[in-house]
Coordinates of C-alpha atoms and ligand atoms in Angstrom, one line a residue:
M1 CA 4.9 -33.6 -9.6
I2 CA 6.6 -35.7 -11.8
K3 CA 9.4 -38.0 -11.2
I4 CA 12.4 -37.5 -12.4
P5 CA 15.5 -39.9 -11.8
K6 CA 17.8 -39.3 -9.1
S7 CA 20.6 -40.6 -11.2
H8 CA 19.7 -37.6 -14.1
P9 CA 22.6 -35.4 -14.6
R10 CA 20.3 -32.1 -14.1
Y11 CA 18.3 -33.7 -11.4
W12 CA 18.4 -31.1 -8.9
S13 CA 17.4 -27.9 -11.9
L14 CA 14.5 -29.7 -13.6
Y15 CA 13.7 -31.5 -9.2
Y16 CA 13.5 -27.2 -8.4
R17 CA 12.0 -26.7 -11.8
E18 CA 9.1 -28.8 -10.9
K19 CA 9.2 -26.5 -7.4
I20 CA 8.5 -23.6 -9.4
I21 CA 5.4 -25.4 -11.8
E22 CA 4.0 -27.5 -8.5
G23 CA 3.6 -23.6 -7.4
M24 CA 1.7 -22.3 -10.2
E25 CA -0.8 -25.3 -9.7
K26 CA -1.4 -25.2 -6.0
G27 CA -2.4 -21.0 -6.9
M28 CA 1.4 -19.0 -5.6
T29 CA 3.6 -18.6 -7.4
A30 CA 2.2 -15.7 -10.9
K31 CA 3.1 -16.3 -13.7
A32 CA 5.4 -14.2 -14.1
G33 CA 7.0 -15.8 -11.5
L34 CA 8.5 -19.3 -14.5
I35 CA 10.1 -16.8 -16.5
A36 CA 12.0 -14.8 -13.6
H37 CA 12.6 -19.1 -12.6
G38 CA 14.2 -20.0 -16.6
R39 CA 15.7 -16.2 -16.3
G40 CA 18.1 -17.2 -12.6
E41 CA 18.4 -20.7 -13.9
A42 CA 20.2 -19.0 -16.6
F43 CA 22.2 -17.1 -14.5
D44 CA 23.0 -20.2 -12.1
Y45 CA 23.8 -22.1 -15.6
I46 CA 26.9 -19.8 -15.6
I47 CA 27.7 -18.8 -11.9
G48 CA 27.8 -22.6 -12.1
E49 CA 25.6 -23.4 -10.1
K50 CA 27.5 -23.0 -6.8
T51 CA 27.8 -20.1 -3.8
V52 CA 30.9 -18.4 -5.1
E53 CA 33.5 -15.8 -2.4
P54 CA 31.6 -12.7 -3.1
A55 CA 28.3 -14.1 -2.7
E56 CA 29.5 -15.9 1.0
R57 CA 31.0 -12.1 1.8
A58 CA 27.4 -11.4 0.8
M59 CA 25.4 -13.5 3.6
R60 CA 28.0 -12.6 6.4
A61 CA 26.7 -9.0 6.4
A62 CA 23.3 -9.8 5.4
V63 CA 23.1 -11.7 8.4
A64 CA 25.3 -9.8 10.8
K65 CA 23.4 -6.3 9.8
L66 CA 19.4 -8.8 10.5
L67 CA 21.5 -9.6 13.8
L68 CA 21.5 -6.3 15.0
A69 CA 18.8 -5.0 13.4
K70 CA 15.9 -3.7 15.5
Y71 CA 13.3 -4.8 13.2
P72 CA 14.2 -7.3 10.3
V73 CA 11.4 -8.7 8.6
I74 CA 11.9 -11.2 5.7
S75 CA 9.9 -10.6 2.6
V76 CA 7.6 -13.7 1.3
N77 CA 6.6 -13.7 -2.7
G78 CA 4.6 -16.2 -4.8
N79 CA 8.9 -18.2 -6.5
V80 CA 10.1 -17.9 -3.0
A81 CA 6.9 -20.2 -1.2
A82 CA 7.5 -23.2 -4.2
L83 CA 11.3 -23.2 -4.0
V84 CA 12.2 -22.4 0.3
P85 CA 8.9 -22.6 2.2
E86 CA 11.0 -24.4 5.1
E87 CA 13.7 -23.0 4.8
T88 CA 12.5 -19.6 5.3
I89 CA 10.3 -20.5 7.9
E90 CA 13.8 -21.8 9.5
L91 CA 16.4 -18.2 9.0
A92 CA 13.1 -16.7 10.1
K93 CA 13.8 -18.3 13.6
A94 CA 17.7 -17.9 13.3
L95 CA 17.4 -14.4 12.6
G96 CA 14.7 -13.7 15.4
A97 CA 12.8 -11.8 12.0
K98 CA 9.4 -11.8 10.9
L99 CA 8.6 -12.7 7.6
E100 CA 5.7 -11.0 6.0
I101 CA 3.7 -12.7 2.6
N102 CA 4.4 -9.7 -0.4
L103 CA 3.7 -9.6 -3.6
F104 CA 4.0 -8.0 -7.2
Y105 CA 1.3 -9.5 -8.7
R106 CA -0.6 -9.4 -5.7
T107 CA -4.3 -11.0 -5.2
E108 CA -6.6 -13.1 -2.3
E109 CA -6.2 -16.1 -3.6
R110 CA -2.3 -16.1 -4.1
V111 CA -2.0 -14.9 -0.7
K112 CA -3.8 -17.4 1.4
A113 CA -2.4 -20.3 -0.9
I114 CA 1.1 -19.3 0.2
A115 CA -0.3 -18.5 4.2
E116 CA -1.5 -22.1 3.5
E117 CA 1.8 -23.8 2.6
L118 CA 3.7 -21.8 5.3
R119 CA 2.0 -23.7 7.2
K120 CA 2.2 -26.8 6.9
Y121 CA 5.4 -26.6 8.0
D122 CA 4.5 -25.1 11.1
P123 CA 1.2 -23.9 12.0
E124 CA 2.0 -21.0 14.5
V125 CA 4.0 -19.5 12.5
D126 CA 3.0 -16.0 12.2
L127 CA 2.8 -14.2 8.8
L128 CA 2.0 -10.8 8.3
G129 CA 0.5 -9.8 5.2
T130 CA -2.9 -11.0 5.0
N131 CA -4.0 -7.7 5.8
P132 CA -2.3 -5.2 4.6
T133 CA -3.7 -1.0 5.7
K134 CA -0.2 1.1 4.6
R135 CA 1.6 1.6 1.1
I136 CA 4.5 1.9 0.1
P137 CA 5.0 5.9 -1.2
G138 CA 5.1 5.7 -5.5
L139 CA 3.8 1.9 -6.0
E140 CA 0.4 2.0 -7.5
H141 CA -2.4 -0.4 -7.3
E142 CA -1.7 -4.0 -5.3
R143 CA 1.8 -4.4 -5.5
G144 CA 2.5 -1.4 -3.0
K145 CA 0.5 -2.4 -0.4
V146 CA 2.5 -3.5 3.2
D147 CA 1.7 -4.6 6.5
E148 CA 1.7 -1.5 9.3
R149 CA 3.6 -4.8 11.6
G150 CA 5.6 -5.8 8.6
I151 CA 7.7 -4.6 5.7
W152 CA 5.6 -1.0 7.3
K153 CA 8.3 -1.1 9.8
A154 CA 10.8 -3.0 9.0
D155 CA 14.8 -1.2 9.2
V156 CA 16.2 -4.5 7.7
V157 CA 14.5 -6.1 5.3
V158 CA 15.0 -9.1 3.0
V159 CA 13.3 -9.0 -0.2
P160 CA 14.0 -11.7 -2.3
L161 CA 13.9 -12.6 -6.1
E162 CA 12.7 -9.4 -6.5
D163 CA 11.3 -6.1 -8.5
G164 CA 13.8 -3.6 -8.8
D165 CA 10.9 -1.2 -8.4
R166 CA 9.6 -1.9 -5.3
T167 CA 13.0 -2.6 -4.5
E168 CA 14.1 1.1 -5.3
A169 CA 11.0 2.0 -3.7
L170 CA 11.7 0.0 -0.3
V171 CA 14.9 2.1 -0.2
A172 CA 13.7 5.4 -0.9
M173 CA 11.2 4.2 2.3
G174 CA 15.0 5.2 4.4
K175 CA 14.8 0.7 4.9
F176 CA 18.0 -1.3 5.2
V177 CA 17.5 -3.9 1.4
I178 CA 19.0 -7.1 1.3
T179 CA 18.3 -8.5 -1.4
I180 CA 18.4 -12.0 -3.5
D181 CA 19.3 -12.2 -7.2
L182 CA 21.1 -14.0 -9.3
N183 CA 21.1 -11.8 -12.2
P184 CA 24.5 -9.1 -10.9
L185 CA 23.1 -7.4 -13.5
S186 CA 19.3 -6.5 -12.2
R187 CA 17.6 -2.6 -10.6
S188 CA 17.2 -4.6 -8.1
A189 CA 20.7 -5.9 -7.3
R190 CA 22.1 -2.8 -7.8
M191 CA 19.5 -0.2 -5.5
A192 CA 19.5 -3.3 -2.9
D193 CA 21.8 -2.3 0.2
I194 CA 23.5 -6.2 0.3
T195 CA 23.1 -8.6 -2.9
I196 CA 23.3 -11.5 -2.8
V197 CA 23.8 -13.5 -5.9
D198 CA 22.8 -17.1 -5.3
N199 CA 20.5 -19.6 -5.4
I200 CA 18.1 -18.9 -3.0
V201 CA 18.3 -22.8 -2.6
R202 CA 21.2 -22.0 -1.9
A203 CA 21.1 -18.6 0.2
Y204 CA 18.4 -19.8 2.8
P205 CA 19.7 -22.9 4.5
R206 CA 24.1 -20.8 4.1
M207 CA 22.4 -17.9 5.6
T208 CA 20.9 -19.6 8.1
E209 CA 24.1 -21.5 9.6
L210 CA 25.6 -18.3 9.9
A211 CA 23.5 -16.9 11.5
R212 CA 22.7 -20.0 14.0
E213 CA 26.8 -19.6 14.9
M214 CA 27.3 -15.3 14.5
K215 CA 24.8 -14.8 16.7
D216 CA 27.2 -15.1 19.8
Y217 CA 29.5 -12.8 18.2
S218 CA 29.6 -9.4 19.5
R219 CA 28.2 -5.8 18.7
E220 CA 31.9 -4.5 17.2
E221 CA 32.9 -7.5 15.5
L222 CA 29.1 -7.8 13.7
L223 CA 29.6 -4.2 13.7
G224 CA 32.8 -4.0 11.3
I225 CA 31.8 -6.9 9.4
I226 CA 29.4 -4.2 7.5
K227 CA 31.6 -2.0 8.3
E228 CA 34.1 -2.8 5.8
Y229 CA 31.4 -5.0 3.7
D230 CA 31.0 -3.1 -0.4
N231 CA 28.4 -3.7 -2.0
G232 CA 29.1 -2.1 -5.3
K233 CA 33.3 -4.3 -5.1
T234 CA 31.3 -7.9 -4.6
L235 CA 28.6 -7.4 -7.5
N236 CA 31.9 -6.9 -9.3
D237 CA 33.4 -9.8 -8.0
V238 CA 31.0 -11.9 -9.9
L239 CA 30.9 -9.8 -12.4
V240 CA 34.8 -10.7 -12.1
H241 CA 34.0 -14.7 -11.9
I242 CA 31.8 -15.1 -14.3
K243 CA 33.8 -13.1 -16.9
N244 CA 37.2 -15.7 -15.9
R245 CA 34.7 -18.8 -16.6
L246 CA 34.0 -18.0 -19.3
T247 CA 37.5 -17.4 -20.6
L248 CA 38.3 -20.3 -19.3
L249 CA 35.1 -22.1 -21.7
A250 CA 36.5 -20.5 -23.7
G251 CA 39.4 -21.0 -23.6
D252 CA 41.2 -22.4 -26.5
G253 CA 37.9 -22.0 -28.7
V254 CA 37.6 -26.0 -28.7
W255 CA 34.7 -27.0 -26.6
K256 CA 35.4 -28.8 -23.2
R257 CA 32.6 -30.9 -22.1
K258 CA 35.2 -31.2 -18.8
E259 CA 35.0 -28.0 -17.5
L260 CA 31.5 -27.6 -18.9
E261 CA 29.9 -29.7 -16.1
V262 CA 28.6 -27.4 -13.9
Ligands
PTJ301 O1 5.4 -13.6 -6.3 P1 5.9 -12.6 -7.1 O2 3.8 -11.9 -7.0 O3 5.6 -11.3 -5.4 O4 6.1 -12.3 -7.9 C1 7.5 -12.3 -8.5 C2 7.9 -12.2 -9.3 C3 9.7 -13.7 -9.3 C4 7.2 -12.6 -10.6 C5 8.8 -11.1 -9.2 O5 8.7 -10.3 -8.2 C6 9.3 -10.3 -11.1 O6 9.1 -10.1 -11.8 O7 10.5 -10.8 -10.2 P2 12.2 -9.9 -12.0 O8 11.3 -8.6 -12.2 O9 11.8 -10.5 -12.7 O10 13.3 -10.6 -10.2 C7 13.3 -11.8 -9.9 C8 14.9 -12.1 -10.3 O11 15.5 -13.7 -9.7 C9 15.5 -12.2 -12.3 O12 17.0 -11.5 -11.7 C10 16.0 -12.9 -11.6 O13 17.0 -13.7 -12.2 C11 16.1 -14.0 -10.4 N1 15.5 -14.7 -9.7 C12 14.9 -16.4 -10.0 N2 14.7 -17.7 -9.6 C13 15.7 -16.8 -8.9 C14 16.2 -16.1 -8.4 N3 16.8 -15.5 -7.8 C15 17.6 -15.8 -6.6 N4 17.2 -17.7 -6.8 C16 16.6 -17.8 -8.7 N5 16.3 -19.2 -7.6

């Protein structure tokens, strides 16, 4: 990984870009994962590189649902393993959820590389998906393979940075699907039951914090949070945030250096 000076104004953006490149060099991240990362970066720039209120609202509803779930599973792909390997394990522990390596561009080499990376942070971690025997109906080839003890059995699944087709197929299987996606217009964002429009590098640590805080809430309180939640409204509110931000930036037609800083 190249050394980026901490004083660089875009330090964190460059840092995670390097992490994705490193993920590919380690054999974890798909080439298409680099493109997906670039799309995420662009949306994050527009959103303002911070957690907006609708994302916080979605995270609370997601954590409530996961805490009430009978069999919650968190899916791990090549981008997630490159960006937030330790944070993924922390979140699963805080929620009592299973972890499953589940890849769109599945190869056994990539599954092995991701498992090795996660085990660096917890050698004991129970990782599903290394030997999947079930298939998501309607998805051909490798991308539909799931673990009988994991996504196949899950009632609530977290599928971050996901393709819309698979999100849709999981919803059609009757799963409650939670996604993390910086693009509020994506098919995944539209198909999921709860969409967290935030960067996964901010969302996972915040969800872990929320899980630790909310695990003492009563069942009624958690159910109340879920009942109040409206994913369509949340996505709409993100778009309104983007619209307002761009209107502010475009403002009187004069570039305002200060306001452009994110
Ligand atoms: O590792 P694999 O084989 O499972 O493949 C993973 C990718 C990401 C390549 C695959 O799932 C894919 O092609 O996904 P898409 O359809 O490009 O969708 C990924 C979505 O994640 C896009 O809408 C991006 O905007 C979004 N995204 C990218 N980086 C982040 C992100 N959302 C949140 N946080 C990010 N860091």
